[in-house]
Amino acid sequence: MEYNGVTIDDEYAEAFPTWVSRIIITAVTEDWAYRAANEATGFATSAIGCPCEAGIEGFLSGDETPDGRPGVAILICAGKKKLKEQVVERLAECVLTAPTTAVFDGLPEAEERIAVKLHFFGDGYEYQKEVGGRKCWAIPIMNGEYVGEEDFGIVKGVAGGNFFVMGENQMAALMGAQAAVDAIAGVGGVITSFPGGIVASGSKVGSKKYKFMPASTNEKYCPTLREKVEDTKVPEGVKAIYEIVIDGLDEDCVKEAMAEGVRAACMVPGVVFISAGNFGGNLGPFKFNLADLF
Amino acid sequence: MEYNGVTIDDEYAEAFPTWVSRIIITAVTEDWAYRAANEATGFATSAIGCPCEAGIEGFLSGDETPDGRPGVAILICAGKKKLKEQVVERLAECVLTAPTTAVFDGLPEAEERIAVKLHFFGDGYEYQKEVGGRKCWAIPIMNGEYVGEEDFGIVKGVAGGNFFVMGENQMAALMGAQAAVDAIAGVGGVITSFPGGIVASGSKVGSKKYKFMPASTNEKYCPTLREKVEDTKVPEGVKAIYEIVIDGLDEDCVKEAMAEGVRAACMVPGVVFISAGNFGGNLGPFKFNLADLF
Amino acid sequence: MEYNGVTIDDEYAEAFPTWVSRIIITAVTEDWAYRAANEATGFATSAIGCPCEAGIEGFLSGDETPDGRPGVAILICAGKKKLKEQVVERLAECVLTAPTTAVFDGLPEAEERIAVKLHFFGDGYEYQKEVGGRKCWAIPIMNGEYVGEEDFGIVKGVAGGNFFVMGENQMAALMGAQAAVDAIAGVGGVITSFPGGIVASGSKVGSKKYKFMPASTNEKYCPTLREKVEDTKVPEGVKAIYEIVIDGLDEDCVKEAMAEGVRAACMVPGVVFISAGNFGGNLGPFKFNLADLF
Amino acid sequence: MEYNGVTIDDEYAEAFPTWVSRIIITAVTEDWAYRAANEATGFATSAIGCPCEAGIEGFLSGDETPDGRPGVAILICAGKKKLKEQVVERLAECVLTAPTTAVFDGLPEAEERIAVKLHFFGDGYEYQKEVGGRKCWAIPIMNGEYVGEEDFGIVKGVAGGNFFVMGENQMAALMGAQAAVDAIAGVGGVITSFPGGIVASGSKVGSKKYKFMPASTNEKYCPTLREKVEDTKVPEGVKAIYEIVIDGLDEDCVKEAMAEGVRAACMVPGVVFISAGNFGGNLGPFKFNLADLF
């Protein structure tokens, strides 16, 4: 099929379960909440080489946060045990240390919970305090008091929703990917964890030549290898491909993010082809057909 | 002494050796180089809980980079073994995956070297290529080719240069800290690895109450505990304290950064006191007297 | 009354009618739409010395714009004749000249209309085209085609909704004002036209000393003159005051913006007093009581 | 000739004299100085339809400003009489009104001077004050005191230095133009006054069809009209063109900006042709050959 003159491949994205935590970071201004969130979600593009996948889900006004201050919601995704460890470390090192922050659970209805006991940092000077109906700990620190919840909901979400933006040259593909990321930023419940939300280098499992490598370049999607790789997936005339990878709280929001992202990419001149990545359908329980997005 | 009406404490910062790598990330525009650098230096505030300390050292024009494109220089700091591991992982996950990036060694004259063999990702399709006199590998990826050096200099640098910005209230201290970070951004060879460059929660080694804690709040620097802690270091009238922690390539640049930062903080109305942190002088080999900065 | 420990003065804001145009600027990405909007709304803080008042109302997703691309809505406010002139000039010089932009009427239901005939720029090469149900002109330009509507709704709106954020020192007041502006950014139908949304220097009509001046500093609101001016309006302990001035499409949205802004400012430590500005109530037909905002 | 595989046209840019004022705006942080500068340089793309041309020249550290605070240098360009009027209005409405600002002359050695007597706004409460060796006026305002010089140097500079970035499609040309603007930002003494520094719609003097139009689209540079316009200047294969227009303090800095900008644009994949604009050489006294830039 076609959308706005762009070919939409007859393909589907294959995605996987992951555990997800949603954390609300508030601060004196939106900018300071953002800086803490940015630090806390760095070095978290892919669970393959990073300790977790993480990103900014969205911005919250004071009306939407427990303490009435502007906030940023982040998602952290990983296996269950790793998730708790990463939430603890990232809150302790990147948010408790950041100016004027407070932290609240972003999934108060979730049944599964993890405990993040930062209050021991208070060395006995800490005390309990209710903020906006939430049971928090206040910890005396240099800039006054850090306030935070310590009980966080986690849910089984979806990792690896994806689509490919293919362009007649690199800049067209890049701007198409950028437009997609902009559009996805407006969808609740999802993140795009790669740098700027965009993946420039796709991988396949293992390596044909270097047996010690757990993953290597996916030559089928490399435009410069189009003539050399027999079963290339690079359509004629495509000179660059970017992948948008989406993690989210559930199938619905990942699907909505894919739909918004694909449509936005198709509005950018020079974007010529949209596809999606899967592993034949036997690995991941979630399937998102590109055709179903429209 | 006083500077611009602000009391400068008769104290010194005590700092420690660390191994430092300096990496130049270039991209099609400054903004895209920044996004890769931002992802690669996230979750890297403090070596205590993060796998390394990292940050953006500065921006480079096309005249200053091997491939003539705009760039961002980052520093990654850790123990020698951890440093290599972190450089490999952060380049592999956060820069190789980012749109249009290339990577170059930022310390070509350093004698100590680490090898970062990303080219195995190319699965045999990679090839060697010279760029601006640098020996690089070109790896076919989805957006075209990733180009990078694989041999990086490391030097024994300085971690933990620091000073405290104390304010008559929280916002004065915060803006003073912000002005300091702005000024330090203009100094070469250094980073401020905390969120937005600023530390809101200082720690002491261990804990008096919770024996299992390796570190806990430094109650002597907590304004809300001023009346409760006998040997408080919070001057009268101080309501909030931020610490600026500086890592750098050598003593000189850390000293310059402290000088620029302190002077800038003192220009902000409501900043009333500057001090520095040390452990009595027996732990760290580097000492930076505040008085020597002027 | 008090809110979050901050005194809310028993005062009201007095506001005035103005004609308002709402224009939607779209572009290939949100960032490029923003840059055009930013240029088009510059040098437009106050109708006293600038040719109009203008600002960014908000960001729009592709679902909310006629051409399916990301957009920015701006408001331009002035007297009726001046308004048309300013819309023509600002669209011609700041949006038609900007990369990838298109322009659409943001008040399609308004009865009063102004014609903005940019298509003459096409020198005969222009042609009519429908986009998203809107009757547009496409003008060949260097980067391809500029597309835009030429018939814009205008409404009688409200100029000069306002409140004062007063702080125990300058940085507290500034961050309080910043938090207010952040909060108001989330309210539809309004702008804060001053630099960063904040006014640092309030004025009174005329001058006591310099008869040729149409306006001069409002000494009653100058903290440094508190002891010298008999009828000072600066409360004891206040060292700095910022004013937030709001223009909007109607009374309701200006009131909502005031409410959101005041509440946000009151969350910032060191903000101690909120008031509002009026001229005794005889000049402006709109009155917004601070007490009614809660 | 060619540079990095891009054809450099055998053309020259023709530029014109203009009067230029250079003003240094400082503030409590770099960000606040930027916001005032951004407002003060808006609606100032082209002298044809805007009251002046203006833009941000660069950022200054505290070491480089009279009051030791971070600053932004802006250039305002216009005819002599208009220049004074615009400097007065833009400082009065966009800088005096902005939080924490101070203003200093950025051309203290210039012989020609203009007086910008903002101190009358003080209504007699103002007083003289020396700051960093500069004779200033301090005016009591709501956020404390505004401090500024009132005597500004102006010089005869250069307006209209330019080059065209032509791409095989729109996004390639746009990113090439963006890279050029990034590079020019590092050159002292110049501005690029259009939105984001980039011109999407070039004009010719007058109009063939609409006699009342002082300027209209330059059809020779319109890619969509390539087949319809006999003397088209659009090379084969070019689908989009952006122009970078540079104003500066003198010929040398405009030439350097052109050189840096052209080189940067040529690094972007998909940029295929660079040219420059002139009027046959009889109108402007300054000529910048593209060939001389390398």
PDB file of N, CA and C in Angstrom, chain C residues 32 35 38-39 43-45 49 89-90 93-94 96-97 120-121 123 125-126 140 142-143 170 178 195 198 200-202 204 207-210 216-217 221 223 241-242, chain D residues 32 35 38-39 43-45 49 89-90 93-94 96-97 120-121 123 125-126 140 142-143 170 178 195 198 200-202 204 207-210 216-217 223 241-242:
ATOM      1  N   TRP C  32      11.707  23.279  13.064  1.00  0.00           N
ATOM      2  CA  TRP C  32      11.700  24.287  12.007  1.00  0.00           C
ATOM      3  C   TRP C  32      10.450  25.156  12.070  1.00  0.00           C
ATOM      4  N   ARG C  35      11.288  27.713  14.749  1.00  0.00           N
ATOM      5  CA  ARG C  35      12.219  28.798  14.370  1.00  0.00           C
ATOM      6  C   ARG C  35      11.522  29.902  13.589  1.00  0.00           C
ATOM      7  N   ASN C  38       9.387  31.770  16.077  1.00  0.00           N
ATOM      8  CA  ASN C  38      10.216  32.587  16.961  1.00  0.00           C
ATOM      9  C   ASN C  38      10.610  33.893  16.282  1.00  0.00           C
ATOM     10  N   GLU C  39      11.018  33.817  15.030  1.00  0.00           N
ATOM     11  CA  GLU C  39      11.391  35.037  14.306  1.00  0.00           C
ATOM     12  C   GLU C  39      10.165  35.935  14.116  1.00  0.00           C
ATOM     13  N   PHE C  43      10.597  41.048  18.677  1.00  0.00           N
ATOM     14  CA  PHE C  43      10.374  42.491  18.725  1.00  0.00           C
ATOM     15  C   PHE C  43       8.870  42.764  18.801  1.00  0.00           C
ATOM     16  N   ALA C  44       8.234  42.152  19.775  1.00  0.00           N
ATOM     17  CA  ALA C  44       6.774  42.275  19.901  1.00  0.00           C
ATOM     18  C   ALA C  44       6.361  42.069  21.351  1.00  0.00           C
ATOM     19  N   THR C  45       7.015  42.801  22.260  1.00  0.00           N
ATOM     20  CA  THR C  45       6.718  42.613  23.677  1.00  0.00           C
ATOM     21  C   THR C  45       5.514  43.430  24.105  1.00  0.00           C
ATOM     22  N   GLY C  49       5.849  50.240  22.534  1.00  0.00           N
ATOM     23  CA  GLY C  49       7.030  50.551  21.739  1.00  0.00           C
ATOM     24  C   GLY C  49       7.261  49.617  20.567  1.00  0.00           C
ATOM     25  N   GLU C  89       3.356  41.670   7.156  1.00  0.00           N
ATOM     26  CA  GLU C  89       4.806  41.828   7.161  1.00  0.00           C
ATOM     27  C   GLU C  89       5.512  40.657   7.828  1.00  0.00           C
ATOM     28  N   ARG C  90       4.966  40.202   8.940  1.00  0.00           N
ATOM     29  CA  ARG C  90       5.640  39.124   9.664  1.00  0.00           C
ATOM     30  C   ARG C  90       5.546  37.792   8.914  1.00  0.00           C
ATOM     31  N   GLU C  93       8.025  38.320   5.785  1.00  0.00           N
ATOM     32  CA  GLU C  93       9.459  38.414   6.048  1.00  0.00           C
ATOM     33  C   GLU C  93      10.018  37.276   6.894  1.00  0.00           C
ATOM     34  N   CYS C  94       9.182  36.702   7.762  1.00  0.00           N
ATOM     35  CA  CYS C  94       9.701  35.755   8.759  1.00  0.00           C
ATOM     36  C   CYS C  94       9.206  34.327   8.554  1.00  0.00           C
ATOM     37  N   LEU C  96       7.384  33.146   5.211  1.00  0.00           N
ATOM     38  CA  LEU C  96       7.580  32.807   3.799  1.00  0.00           C
ATOM     39  C   LEU C  96       9.066  32.591   3.513  1.00  0.00           C
ATOM     40  N   THR C  97       9.919  33.278   4.230  1.00  0.00           N
ATOM     41  CA  THR C  97      11.371  33.141   4.021  1.00  0.00           C
ATOM     42  C   THR C  97      11.977  31.952   4.759  1.00  0.00           C
ATOM     43  N   PHE C 120       0.942  37.365  -4.491  1.00  0.00           N
ATOM     44  CA  PHE C 120       1.494  38.253  -5.512  1.00  0.00           C
ATOM     45  C   PHE C 120       3.012  38.087  -5.616  1.00  0.00           C
ATOM     46  N   PHE C 121       3.613  37.620  -4.539  1.00  0.00           N
ATOM     47  CA  PHE C 121       5.050  37.369  -4.549  1.00  0.00           C
ATOM     48  C   PHE C 121       5.409  36.347  -5.640  1.00  0.00           C
ATOM     49  N   ASP C 123       4.528  36.271  -8.630  1.00  0.00           N
ATOM     50  CA  ASP C 123       4.744  36.908  -9.931  1.00  0.00           C
ATOM     51  C   ASP C 123       4.085  36.142 -11.079  1.00  0.00           C
ATOM     52  N   TYR C 125       3.536  32.910 -11.236  1.00  0.00           N
ATOM     53  CA  TYR C 125       3.829  31.472 -11.215  1.00  0.00           C
ATOM     54  C   TYR C 125       3.033  30.757 -10.124  1.00  0.00           C
ATOM     55  N   GLU C 126       2.374  31.513  -9.265  1.00  0.00           N
ATOM     56  CA  GLU C 126       1.617  30.914  -8.161  1.00  0.00           C
ATOM     57  C   GLU C 126       0.330  30.282  -8.682  1.00  0.00           C
ATOM     58  N   PRO C 140       5.926  29.225  -5.973  1.00  0.00           N
ATOM     59  CA  PRO C 140       7.263  28.656  -6.209  1.00  0.00           C
ATOM     60  C   PRO C 140       8.344  29.520  -5.559  1.00  0.00           C
ATOM     61  N   MET C 142      12.651  29.185  -3.685  1.00  0.00           N
ATOM     62  CA  MET C 142      13.913  28.465  -3.860  1.00  0.00           C
ATOM     63  C   MET C 142      13.897  27.053  -3.286  1.00  0.00           C
ATOM     64  N   ASN C 143      13.257  26.862  -2.158  1.00  0.00           N
ATOM     65  CA  ASN C 143      13.305  25.533  -1.538  1.00  0.00           C
ATOM     66  C   ASN C 143      12.150  24.635  -1.993  1.00  0.00           C
ATOM     67  N   GLN C 170      16.052  38.332  44.300  1.00  0.00           N
ATOM     68  CA  GLN C 170      15.820  38.380  42.855  1.00  0.00           C
ATOM     69  C   GLN C 170      15.700  37.001  42.225  1.00  0.00           C
ATOM     70  N   GLN C 178       9.497  32.169  36.175  1.00  0.00           N
ATOM     71  CA  GLN C 178       9.766  31.121  35.188  1.00  0.00           C
ATOM     72  C   GLN C 178       8.773  29.962  35.342  1.00  0.00           C
ATOM     73  N   PRO C 195      10.128  39.118  26.946  1.00  0.00           N
ATOM     74  CA  PRO C 195      11.275  38.204  26.763  1.00  0.00           C
ATOM     75  C   PRO C 195      11.245  37.058  27.773  1.00  0.00           C
ATOM     76  N   ILE C 198       8.452  37.210  30.655  1.00  0.00           N
ATOM     77  CA  ILE C 198       8.576  37.878  31.950  1.00  0.00           C
ATOM     78  C   ILE C 198       8.933  39.357  31.780  1.00  0.00           C
ATOM     79  N   ALA C 200      10.533  42.647  33.584  1.00  0.00           N
ATOM     80  CA  ALA C 200      11.385  43.053  34.706  1.00  0.00           C
ATOM     81  C   ALA C 200      11.212  44.510  35.070  1.00  0.00           C
ATOM     82  N   SER C 201      10.623  45.293  34.137  1.00  0.00           N
ATOM     83  CA  SER C 201      10.534  46.737  34.373  1.00  0.00           C
ATOM     84  C   SER C 201       9.126  47.238  34.084  1.00  0.00           C
ATOM     85  N   GLY C 202       8.366  47.456  35.110  1.00  0.00           N
ATOM     86  CA  GLY C 202       7.011  47.970  34.929  1.00  0.00           C
ATOM     87  C   GLY C 202       7.016  49.470  34.716  1.00  0.00           C
ATOM     88  N   LYS C 204       4.714  53.307  34.412  1.00  0.00           N
ATOM     89  CA  LYS C 204       3.502  54.105  34.628  1.00  0.00           C
ATOM     90  C   LYS C 204       3.322  55.001  33.401  1.00  0.00           C
ATOM     91  N   SER C 207       5.595  60.745  32.907  1.00  0.00           N
ATOM     92  CA  SER C 207       6.763  60.888  33.763  1.00  0.00           C
ATOM     93  C   SER C 207       6.592  62.152  34.580  1.00  0.00           C
ATOM     94  N   LYS C 208       6.973  62.108  35.824  1.00  0.00           N
ATOM     95  CA  LYS C 208       6.872  63.318  36.636  1.00  0.00           C
ATOM     96  C   LYS C 208       7.954  64.324  36.277  1.00  0.00           C
ATOM     97  N   LYS C 209       9.143  63.831  35.975  1.00  0.00           N
ATOM     98  CA  LYS C 209      10.275  64.721  35.757  1.00  0.00           C
ATOM     99  C   LYS C 209      10.500  65.082  34.289  1.00  0.00           C
ATOM    100  N   TYR C 210      10.363  64.073  33.416  1.00  0.00           N
ATOM    101  CA  TYR C 210      10.662  64.307  32.005  1.00  0.00           C
ATOM    102  C   TYR C 210       9.353  64.339  31.224  1.00  0.00           C
ATOM    103  N   SER C 216       7.251  55.918  32.075  1.00  0.00           N
ATOM    104  CA  SER C 216       8.490  55.862  32.854  1.00  0.00           C
ATOM    105  C   SER C 216       8.339  54.832  33.962  1.00  0.00           C
ATOM    106  N   THR C 217       9.444  54.576  34.638  1.00  0.00           N
ATOM    107  CA  THR C 217       9.461  53.502  35.654  1.00  0.00           C
ATOM    108  C   THR C 217       8.372  53.727  36.698  1.00  0.00           C
ATOM    109  N   TYR C 221       6.621  50.262  42.435  1.00  0.00           N
ATOM    110  CA  TYR C 221       6.938  48.824  42.381  1.00  0.00           C
ATOM    111  C   TYR C 221       8.446  48.560  42.319  1.00  0.00           C
ATOM    112  N   PRO C 223      11.713  47.904  44.267  1.00  0.00           N
ATOM    113  CA  PRO C 223      12.192  47.543  45.604  1.00  0.00           C
ATOM    114  C   PRO C 223      13.325  48.434  46.109  1.00  0.00           C
ATOM    115  N   ILE C 241      10.599  42.035  41.977  1.00  0.00           N
ATOM    116  CA  ILE C 241       9.252  41.802  41.449  1.00  0.00           C
ATOM    117  C   ILE C 241       9.338  41.537  39.945  1.00  0.00           C
ATOM    118  N   TYR C 242       8.641  40.512  39.486  1.00  0.00           N
ATOM    119  CA  TYR C 242       8.455  40.312  38.045  1.00  0.00           C
ATOM    120  C   TYR C 242       6.974  40.298  37.749  1.00  0.00           C
TER     121      TYR C 242
ATOM    122  N   TRP D  32      19.505  33.563  30.200  1.00  0.00           N
ATOM    123  CA  TRP D  32      18.697  34.778  30.288  1.00  0.00           C
ATOM    124  C   TRP D  32      19.217  35.874  29.379  1.00  0.00           C
ATOM    125  N   ARG D  35      17.784  34.960  25.979  1.00  0.00           N
ATOM    126  CA  ARG D  35      16.357  35.249  25.756  1.00  0.00           C
ATOM    127  C   ARG D  35      16.110  36.715  25.428  1.00  0.00           C
ATOM    128  N   ASN D  38      17.379  37.216  21.900  1.00  0.00           N
ATOM    129  CA  ASN D  38      16.482  36.592  20.932  1.00  0.00           C
ATOM    130  C   ASN D  38      15.277  37.487  20.653  1.00  0.00           C
ATOM    131  N   GLU D  39      14.694  38.054  21.700  1.00  0.00           N
ATOM    132  CA  GLU D  39      13.558  38.951  21.508  1.00  0.00           C
ATOM    133  C   GLU D  39      13.982  40.209  20.763  1.00  0.00           C
ATOM    134  N   PHE D  43      11.889  39.608  14.236  1.00  0.00           N
ATOM    135  CA  PHE D  43      11.295  40.445  13.195  1.00  0.00           C
ATOM    136  C   PHE D  43      12.351  41.358  12.596  1.00  0.00           C
ATOM    137  N   ALA D  44      13.441  40.751  12.147  1.00  0.00           N
ATOM    138  CA  ALA D  44      14.573  41.530  11.638  1.00  0.00           C
ATOM    139  C   ALA D  44      15.365  40.701  10.649  1.00  0.00           C
ATOM    140  N   THR D  45      14.650  40.128   9.665  1.00  0.00           N
ATOM    141  CA  THR D  45      15.353  39.272   8.711  1.00  0.00           C
ATOM    142  C   THR D  45      15.967  40.071   7.577  1.00  0.00           C
ATOM    143  N   GLY D  49      11.545  44.394   4.299  1.00  0.00           N
ATOM    144  CA  GLY D  49      10.244  44.425   4.951  1.00  0.00           C
ATOM    145  C   GLY D  49      10.295  44.591   6.450  1.00  0.00           C
ATOM    146  N   GLU D  89      14.578  51.493  20.318  1.00  0.00           N
ATOM    147  CA  GLU D  89      13.333  50.765  20.571  1.00  0.00           C
ATOM    148  C   GLU D  89      13.573  49.342  21.022  1.00  0.00           C
ATOM    149  N   ARG D  90      14.522  48.663  20.400  1.00  0.00           N
ATOM    150  CA  ARG D  90      14.761  47.269  20.752  1.00  0.00           C
ATOM    151  C   ARG D  90      15.393  47.133  22.135  1.00  0.00           C
ATOM    152  N   GLU D  93      12.381  48.088  24.623  1.00  0.00           N
ATOM    153  CA  GLU D  93      11.236  47.182  24.719  1.00  0.00           C
ATOM    154  C   GLU D  93      11.624  45.730  24.995  1.00  0.00           C
ATOM    155  N   CYS D  94      12.821  45.321  24.555  1.00  0.00           N
ATOM    156  CA  CYS D  94      13.175  43.901  24.594  1.00  0.00           C
ATOM    157  C   CYS D  94      14.313  43.570  25.558  1.00  0.00           C
ATOM    158  N   LEU D  96      15.627  46.168  28.282  1.00  0.00           N
ATOM    159  CA  LEU D  96      15.300  46.815  29.560  1.00  0.00           C
ATOM    160  C   LEU D  96      14.160  46.074  30.268  1.00  0.00           C
ATOM    161  N   THR D  97      13.274  45.476  29.503  1.00  0.00           N
ATOM    162  CA  THR D  97      12.140  44.755  30.095  1.00  0.00           C
ATOM    163  C   THR D  97      12.494  43.316  30.497  1.00  0.00           C
ATOM    164  N   PHE D 120      16.118  58.260  30.894  1.00  0.00           N
ATOM    165  CA  PHE D 120      14.928  59.092  31.174  1.00  0.00           C
ATOM    166  C   PHE D 120      13.780  58.232  31.707  1.00  0.00           C
ATOM    167  N   PHE D 121      13.829  56.939  31.378  1.00  0.00           N
ATOM    168  CA  PHE D 121      12.813  56.029  31.911  1.00  0.00           C
ATOM    169  C   PHE D 121      12.834  56.024  33.443  1.00  0.00           C
ATOM    170  N   ASP D 123      12.860  58.439  35.438  1.00  0.00           N
ATOM    171  CA  ASP D 123      12.025  59.519  35.989  1.00  0.00           C
ATOM    172  C   ASP D 123      12.692  60.244  37.154  1.00  0.00           C
ATOM    173  N   TYR D 125      14.891  59.010  39.259  1.00  0.00           N
ATOM    174  CA  TYR D 125      15.453  58.092  40.253  1.00  0.00           C
ATOM    175  C   TYR D 125      16.746  57.445  39.757  1.00  0.00           C
ATOM    176  N   GLU D 126      17.059  57.623  38.490  1.00  0.00           N
ATOM    177  CA  GLU D 126      18.262  57.006  37.920  1.00  0.00           C
ATOM    178  C   GLU D 126      19.510  57.734  38.399  1.00  0.00           C
ATOM    179  N   PRO D 140      16.257  52.325  38.503  1.00  0.00           N
ATOM    180  CA  PRO D 140      15.453  51.452  39.373  1.00  0.00           C
ATOM    181  C   PRO D 140      14.269  50.876  38.597  1.00  0.00           C
ATOM    182  N   MET D 142      11.470  47.100  38.527  1.00  0.00           N
ATOM    183  CA  MET D 142      10.817  46.137  39.420  1.00  0.00           C
ATOM    184  C   MET D 142      11.745  45.039  39.928  1.00  0.00           C
ATOM    185  N   ASN D 143      12.635  44.555  39.074  1.00  0.00           N
ATOM    186  CA  ASN D 143      13.485  43.447  39.534  1.00  0.00           C
ATOM    187  C   ASN D 143      14.785  43.906  40.171  1.00  0.00           C
ATOM    188  N   GLN D 170      15.210  18.353  -0.973  1.00  0.00           N
ATOM    189  CA  GLN D 170      15.018  19.457  -0.026  1.00  0.00           C
ATOM    190  C   GLN D 170      15.739  19.227   1.293  1.00  0.00           C
ATOM    191  N   GLN D 178      21.894  24.144   7.312  1.00  0.00           N
ATOM    192  CA  GLN D 178      22.020  24.111   8.776  1.00  0.00           C
ATOM    193  C   GLN D 178      23.489  23.963   9.195  1.00  0.00           C
ATOM    194  N   PRO D 195      15.337  33.422   9.495  1.00  0.00           N
ATOM    195  CA  PRO D 195      14.883  32.439  10.494  1.00  0.00           C
ATOM    196  C   PRO D 195      15.787  31.207  10.529  1.00  0.00           C
ATOM    197  N   ILE D 198      18.613  30.946   7.695  1.00  0.00           N
ATOM    198  CA  ILE D 198      18.460  30.366   6.361  1.00  0.00           C
ATOM    199  C   ILE D 198      17.322  31.036   5.598  1.00  0.00           C
ATOM    200  N   ALA D 200      14.663  30.654   2.518  1.00  0.00           N
ATOM    201  CA  ALA D 200      14.024  29.658   1.655  1.00  0.00           C
ATOM    202  C   ALA D 200      13.441  30.270   0.392  1.00  0.00           C
ATOM    203  N   SER D 201      13.253  31.585   0.398  1.00  0.00           N
ATOM    204  CA  SER D 201      12.581  32.237  -0.732  1.00  0.00           C
ATOM    205  C   SER D 201      13.363  33.467  -1.177  1.00  0.00           C
ATOM    206  N   GLY D 202      14.099  33.318  -2.250  1.00  0.00           N
ATOM    207  CA  GLY D 202      14.859  34.454  -2.775  1.00  0.00           C
ATOM    208  C   GLY D 202      13.976  35.356  -3.614  1.00  0.00           C
ATOM    209  N   LYS D 204      13.623  38.799  -6.478  1.00  0.00           N
ATOM    210  CA  LYS D 204      14.203  39.735  -7.454  1.00  0.00           C
ATOM    211  C   LYS D 204      13.558  41.095  -7.215  1.00  0.00           C
ATOM    212  N   SER D 207       8.454  43.115 -10.106  1.00  0.00           N
ATOM    213  CA  SER D 207       7.648  41.971 -10.514  1.00  0.00           C
ATOM    214  C   SER D 207       7.268  42.178 -11.977  1.00  0.00           C
ATOM    215  N   LYS D 208       7.278  41.111 -12.731  1.00  0.00           N
ATOM    216  CA  LYS D 208       6.893  41.247 -14.133  1.00  0.00           C
ATOM    217  C   LYS D 208       5.385  41.408 -14.279  1.00  0.00           C
ATOM    218  N   LYS D 209       4.639  40.701 -13.434  1.00  0.00           N
ATOM    219  CA  LYS D 209       3.190  40.675 -13.606  1.00  0.00           C
ATOM    220  C   LYS D 209       2.457  41.696 -12.738  1.00  0.00           C
ATOM    221  N   TYR D 210       2.911  41.835 -11.495  1.00  0.00           N
ATOM    222  CA  TYR D 210       2.213  42.715 -10.554  1.00  0.00           C
ATOM    223  C   TYR D 210       3.052  43.979 -10.346  1.00  0.00           C
ATOM    224  N   SER D 216       9.598  40.270  -5.917  1.00  0.00           N
ATOM    225  CA  SER D 216       8.822  39.046  -6.145  1.00  0.00           C
ATOM    226  C   SER D 216       9.774  37.872  -6.279  1.00  0.00           C
ATOM    227  N   THR D 217       9.194  36.681  -6.350  1.00  0.00           N
ATOM    228  CA  THR D 217      10.034  35.466  -6.350  1.00  0.00           C
ATOM    229  C   THR D 217      11.014  35.495  -7.517  1.00  0.00           C
ATOM    230  N   PRO D 223      13.401  25.678  -8.255  1.00  0.00           N
ATOM    231  CA  PRO D 223      13.538  24.349  -8.879  1.00  0.00           C
ATOM    232  C   PRO D 223      12.259  23.849  -9.551  1.00  0.00           C
ATOM    233  N   ILE D 241      16.952  24.797  -3.045  1.00  0.00           N
ATOM    234  CA  ILE D 241      18.038  25.766  -2.839  1.00  0.00           C
ATOM    235  C   ILE D 241      17.754  26.570  -1.572  1.00  0.00           C
ATOM    236  N   TYR D 242      18.773  26.733  -0.752  1.00  0.00           N
ATOM    237  CA  TYR D 242      18.673  27.681   0.373  1.00  0.00           C
ATOM    238  C   TYR D 242      19.800  28.693   0.235  1.00  0.00           C
TER     239      TYR D 242
END
